[in-house]
Tab-separated table of C-alpha atoms in Angstrom:
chain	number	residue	atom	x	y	z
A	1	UNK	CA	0.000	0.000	0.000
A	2	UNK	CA	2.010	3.245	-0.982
A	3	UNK	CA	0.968	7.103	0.072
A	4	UNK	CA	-0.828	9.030	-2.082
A	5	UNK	CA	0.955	12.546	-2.866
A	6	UNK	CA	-1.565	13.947	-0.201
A	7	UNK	CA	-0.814	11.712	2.041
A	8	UNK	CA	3.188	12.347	1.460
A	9	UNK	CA	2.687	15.928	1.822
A	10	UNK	CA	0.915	15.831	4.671
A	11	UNK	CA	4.560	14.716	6.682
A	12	UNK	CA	6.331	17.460	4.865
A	13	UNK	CA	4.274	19.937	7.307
A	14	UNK	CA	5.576	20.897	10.690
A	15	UNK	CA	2.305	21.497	11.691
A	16	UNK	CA	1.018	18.103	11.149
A	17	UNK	CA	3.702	15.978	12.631
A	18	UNK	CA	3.440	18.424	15.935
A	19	UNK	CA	-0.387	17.826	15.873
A	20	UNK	CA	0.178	14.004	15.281
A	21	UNK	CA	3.055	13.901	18.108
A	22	UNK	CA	0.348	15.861	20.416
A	23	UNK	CA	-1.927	13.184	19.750
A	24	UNK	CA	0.804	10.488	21.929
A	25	UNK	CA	-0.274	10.093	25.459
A	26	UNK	CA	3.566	10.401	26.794
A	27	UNK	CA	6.272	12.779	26.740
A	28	UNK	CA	8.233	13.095	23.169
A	29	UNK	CA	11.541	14.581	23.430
A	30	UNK	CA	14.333	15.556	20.363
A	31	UNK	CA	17.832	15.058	21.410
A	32	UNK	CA	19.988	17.401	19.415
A	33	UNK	CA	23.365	16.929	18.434
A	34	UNK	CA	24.424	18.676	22.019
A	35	UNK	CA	22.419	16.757	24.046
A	36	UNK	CA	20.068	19.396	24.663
A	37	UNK	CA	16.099	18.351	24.705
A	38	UNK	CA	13.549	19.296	23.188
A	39	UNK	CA	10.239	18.812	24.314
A	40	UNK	CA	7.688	17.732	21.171
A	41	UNK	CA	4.377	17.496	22.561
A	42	UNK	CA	2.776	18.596	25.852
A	43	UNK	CA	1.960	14.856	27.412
A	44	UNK	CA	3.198	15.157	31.238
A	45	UNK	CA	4.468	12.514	33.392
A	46	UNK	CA	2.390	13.223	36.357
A	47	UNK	CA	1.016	16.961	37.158
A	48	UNK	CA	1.059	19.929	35.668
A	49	UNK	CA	4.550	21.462	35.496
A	50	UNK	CA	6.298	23.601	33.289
A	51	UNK	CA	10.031	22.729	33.503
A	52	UNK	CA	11.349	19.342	33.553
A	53	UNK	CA	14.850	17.857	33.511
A	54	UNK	CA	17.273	15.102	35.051
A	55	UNK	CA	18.285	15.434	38.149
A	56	UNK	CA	21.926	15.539	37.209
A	57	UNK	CA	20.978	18.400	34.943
A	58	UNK	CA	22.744	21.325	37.404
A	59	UNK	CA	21.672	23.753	34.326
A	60	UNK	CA	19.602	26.827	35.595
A	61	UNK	CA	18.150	27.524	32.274
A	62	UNK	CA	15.218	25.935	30.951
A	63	UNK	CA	17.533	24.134	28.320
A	64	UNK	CA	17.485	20.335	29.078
A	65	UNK	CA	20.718	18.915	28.709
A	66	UNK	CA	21.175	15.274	28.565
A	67	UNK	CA	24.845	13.865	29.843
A	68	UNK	CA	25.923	10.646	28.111
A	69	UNK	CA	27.897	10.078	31.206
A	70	UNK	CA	25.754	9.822	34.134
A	71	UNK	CA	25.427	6.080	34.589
A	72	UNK	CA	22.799	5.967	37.215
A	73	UNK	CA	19.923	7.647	34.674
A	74	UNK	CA	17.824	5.538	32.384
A	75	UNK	CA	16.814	8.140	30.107
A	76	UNK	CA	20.746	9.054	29.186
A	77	UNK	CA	21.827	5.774	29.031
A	78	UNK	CA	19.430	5.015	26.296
A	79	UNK	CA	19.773	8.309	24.397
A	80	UNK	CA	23.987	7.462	24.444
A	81	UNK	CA	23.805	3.687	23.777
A	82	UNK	CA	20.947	4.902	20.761
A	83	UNK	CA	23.533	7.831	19.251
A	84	UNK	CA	26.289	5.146	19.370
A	85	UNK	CA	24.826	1.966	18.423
A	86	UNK	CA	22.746	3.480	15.404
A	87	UNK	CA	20.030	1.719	16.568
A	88	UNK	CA	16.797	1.704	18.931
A	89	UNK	CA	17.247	1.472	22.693
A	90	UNK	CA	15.090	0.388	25.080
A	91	UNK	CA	15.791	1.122	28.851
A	92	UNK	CA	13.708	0.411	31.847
A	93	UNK	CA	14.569	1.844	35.151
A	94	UNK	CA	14.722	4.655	38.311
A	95	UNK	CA	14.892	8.344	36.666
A	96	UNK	CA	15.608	11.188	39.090
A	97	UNK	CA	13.896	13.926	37.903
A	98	UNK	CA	13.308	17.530	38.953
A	99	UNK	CA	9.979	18.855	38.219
A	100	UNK	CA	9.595	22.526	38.686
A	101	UNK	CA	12.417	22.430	40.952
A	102	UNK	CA	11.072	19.893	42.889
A	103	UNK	CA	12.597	16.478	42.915
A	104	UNK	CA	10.847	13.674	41.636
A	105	UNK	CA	11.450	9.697	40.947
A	106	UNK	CA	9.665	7.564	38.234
A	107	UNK	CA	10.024	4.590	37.179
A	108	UNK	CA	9.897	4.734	33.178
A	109	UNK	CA	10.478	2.882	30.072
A	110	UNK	CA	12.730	4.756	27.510
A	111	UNK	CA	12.040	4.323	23.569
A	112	UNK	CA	15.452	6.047	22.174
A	113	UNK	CA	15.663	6.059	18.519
A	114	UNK	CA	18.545	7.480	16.519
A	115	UNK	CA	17.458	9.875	13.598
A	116	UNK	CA	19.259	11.785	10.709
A	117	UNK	CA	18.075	14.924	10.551
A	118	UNK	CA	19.844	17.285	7.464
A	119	UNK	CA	23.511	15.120	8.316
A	120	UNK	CA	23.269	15.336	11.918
A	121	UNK	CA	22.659	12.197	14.435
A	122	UNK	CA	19.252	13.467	16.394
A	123	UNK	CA	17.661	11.472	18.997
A	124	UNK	CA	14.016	10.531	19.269
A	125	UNK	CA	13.240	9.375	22.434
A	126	UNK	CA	9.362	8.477	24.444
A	127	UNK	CA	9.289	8.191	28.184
A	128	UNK	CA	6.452	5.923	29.252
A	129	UNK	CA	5.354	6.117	33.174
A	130	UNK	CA	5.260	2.893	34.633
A	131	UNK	CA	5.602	3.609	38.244
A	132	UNK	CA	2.066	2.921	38.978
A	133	UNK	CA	2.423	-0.201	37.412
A	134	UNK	CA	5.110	-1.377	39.202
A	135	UNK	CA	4.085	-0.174	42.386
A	136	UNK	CA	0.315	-2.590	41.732
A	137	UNK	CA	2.991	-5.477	40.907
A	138	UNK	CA	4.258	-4.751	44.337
A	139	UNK	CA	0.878	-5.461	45.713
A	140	UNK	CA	0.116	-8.474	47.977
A	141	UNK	CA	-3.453	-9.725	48.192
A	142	UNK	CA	-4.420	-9.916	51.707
A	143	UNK	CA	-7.874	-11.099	53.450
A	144	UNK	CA	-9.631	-8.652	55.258
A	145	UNK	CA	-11.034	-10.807	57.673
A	146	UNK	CA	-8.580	-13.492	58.313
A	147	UNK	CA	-5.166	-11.888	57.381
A	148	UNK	CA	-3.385	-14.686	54.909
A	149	UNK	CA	-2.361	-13.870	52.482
A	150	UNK	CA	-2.503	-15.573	48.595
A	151	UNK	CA	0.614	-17.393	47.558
A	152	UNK	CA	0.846	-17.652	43.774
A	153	UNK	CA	3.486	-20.411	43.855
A	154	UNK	CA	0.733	-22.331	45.849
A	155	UNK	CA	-2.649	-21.051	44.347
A	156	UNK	CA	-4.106	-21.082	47.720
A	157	UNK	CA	-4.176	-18.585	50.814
A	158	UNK	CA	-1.675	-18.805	53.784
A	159	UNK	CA	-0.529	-17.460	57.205
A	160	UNK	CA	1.228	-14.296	56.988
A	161	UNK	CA	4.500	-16.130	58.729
A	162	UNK	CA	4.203	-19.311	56.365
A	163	UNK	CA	4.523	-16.943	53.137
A	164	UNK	CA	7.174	-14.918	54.808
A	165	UNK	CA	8.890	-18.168	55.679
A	166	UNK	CA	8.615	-19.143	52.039
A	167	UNK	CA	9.523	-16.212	50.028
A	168	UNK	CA	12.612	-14.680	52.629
A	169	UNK	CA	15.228	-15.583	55.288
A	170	UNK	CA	13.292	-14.214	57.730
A	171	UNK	CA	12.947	-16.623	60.748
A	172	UNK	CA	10.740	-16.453	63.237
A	173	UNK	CA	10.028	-16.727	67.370
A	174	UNK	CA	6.567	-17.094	68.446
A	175	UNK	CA	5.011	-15.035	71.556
A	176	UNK	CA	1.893	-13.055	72.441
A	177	UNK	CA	1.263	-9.926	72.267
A	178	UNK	CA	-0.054	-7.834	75.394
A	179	UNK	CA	-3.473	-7.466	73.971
A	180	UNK	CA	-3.424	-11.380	72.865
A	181	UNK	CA	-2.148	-11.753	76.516
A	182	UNK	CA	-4.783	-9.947	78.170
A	183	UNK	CA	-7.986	-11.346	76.126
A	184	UNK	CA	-6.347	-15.236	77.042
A	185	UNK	CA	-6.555	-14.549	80.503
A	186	UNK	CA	-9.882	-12.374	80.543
A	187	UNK	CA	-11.081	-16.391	78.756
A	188	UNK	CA	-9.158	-18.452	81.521
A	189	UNK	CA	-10.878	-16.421	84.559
């Protein structure tokens, strides 16, 4: 199925590829040549802020700069490994962020893909919030009433101390508590 010339034209506009990136639900950002960003559409990570940038970034301006070198961010790595490699990176991890001077941690996933752009190596890059997600896959599913708790490896529900027992090192001593204590011997009288 080719383009018709409409259709071709249509790309050729800087108008419509800005409305068609506004259109993406998550932040698009242009790495230039000099590591600064550029922000493409106005999807936000969480809020409604103005400035963003690494947390590494000690710039003052509200020019993002990317550093190739910090080893510790997600979003650079990918951007570096992208610029070098040629190809598309994917990166998952911790970014330290400051929003409106604030600091800020997410857990993203970084689409970084390497672009020509009139001879000079631009970066594309997408960063997806997944911290919600992660935090839900952090979840345990606990009983209300009784307090076990459901053990996937074992498709059934179990003490609190059995699960710890078999998913940790964690050892433990029985004993009662003073409010266990009191309510035996309130039953024993």
């Amino acid at each position: 199925m080719s383009l018709t010339a409409l259709e071709s034209n249509l790309f050729e506009s800087i108008e419509f590829c800005l409305a068609l990136l506004g259109t993406i639900p998550v932040p698009i950002v242009l790495v230039k040549p000099d590591n600064s960003a550029w922000r493409l559409n106005t999807a936000k990570l969480d809020g409604n802020y103005q400035i963003l940038r690494c947390s590494h970034d000690k710039n003052n301006s509200e020019t993002w700069f990317l550093d190739p070198s910090a080893k510790n961010c997600p979003l650079c790595q990918a951007v570096a490994h992208a610029r070098l490699s040629g190809t598309k990176e994917l990166r998952k991890g911790v970014w330290k962020t400051i929003i409106d001077g604030a600091p800020r941690e997410f857990i993203i996933a970084v689409h970084a893909v390497p672009t020509l752009i009139k001879d000079e190596n631009f970066v594309l890059v997408a960063i997806e919030d997944l911290t919600e997600v992660e935090q839900l896959k952090g979840l345990l599913p606990i009983c209300m009433e009784c307090n076990k708790i459901y053990s996937k490896g074992n498709d059934k529900w179990v003490r609190i101390d059995q699960y710890i027992s078999e998913h940790s090192p964690a050892k433990f001593s029985h004993g009662i508590c003073p409010e266990c204590a009191n309510s035996i011997l309130k039953e024993l009288k």
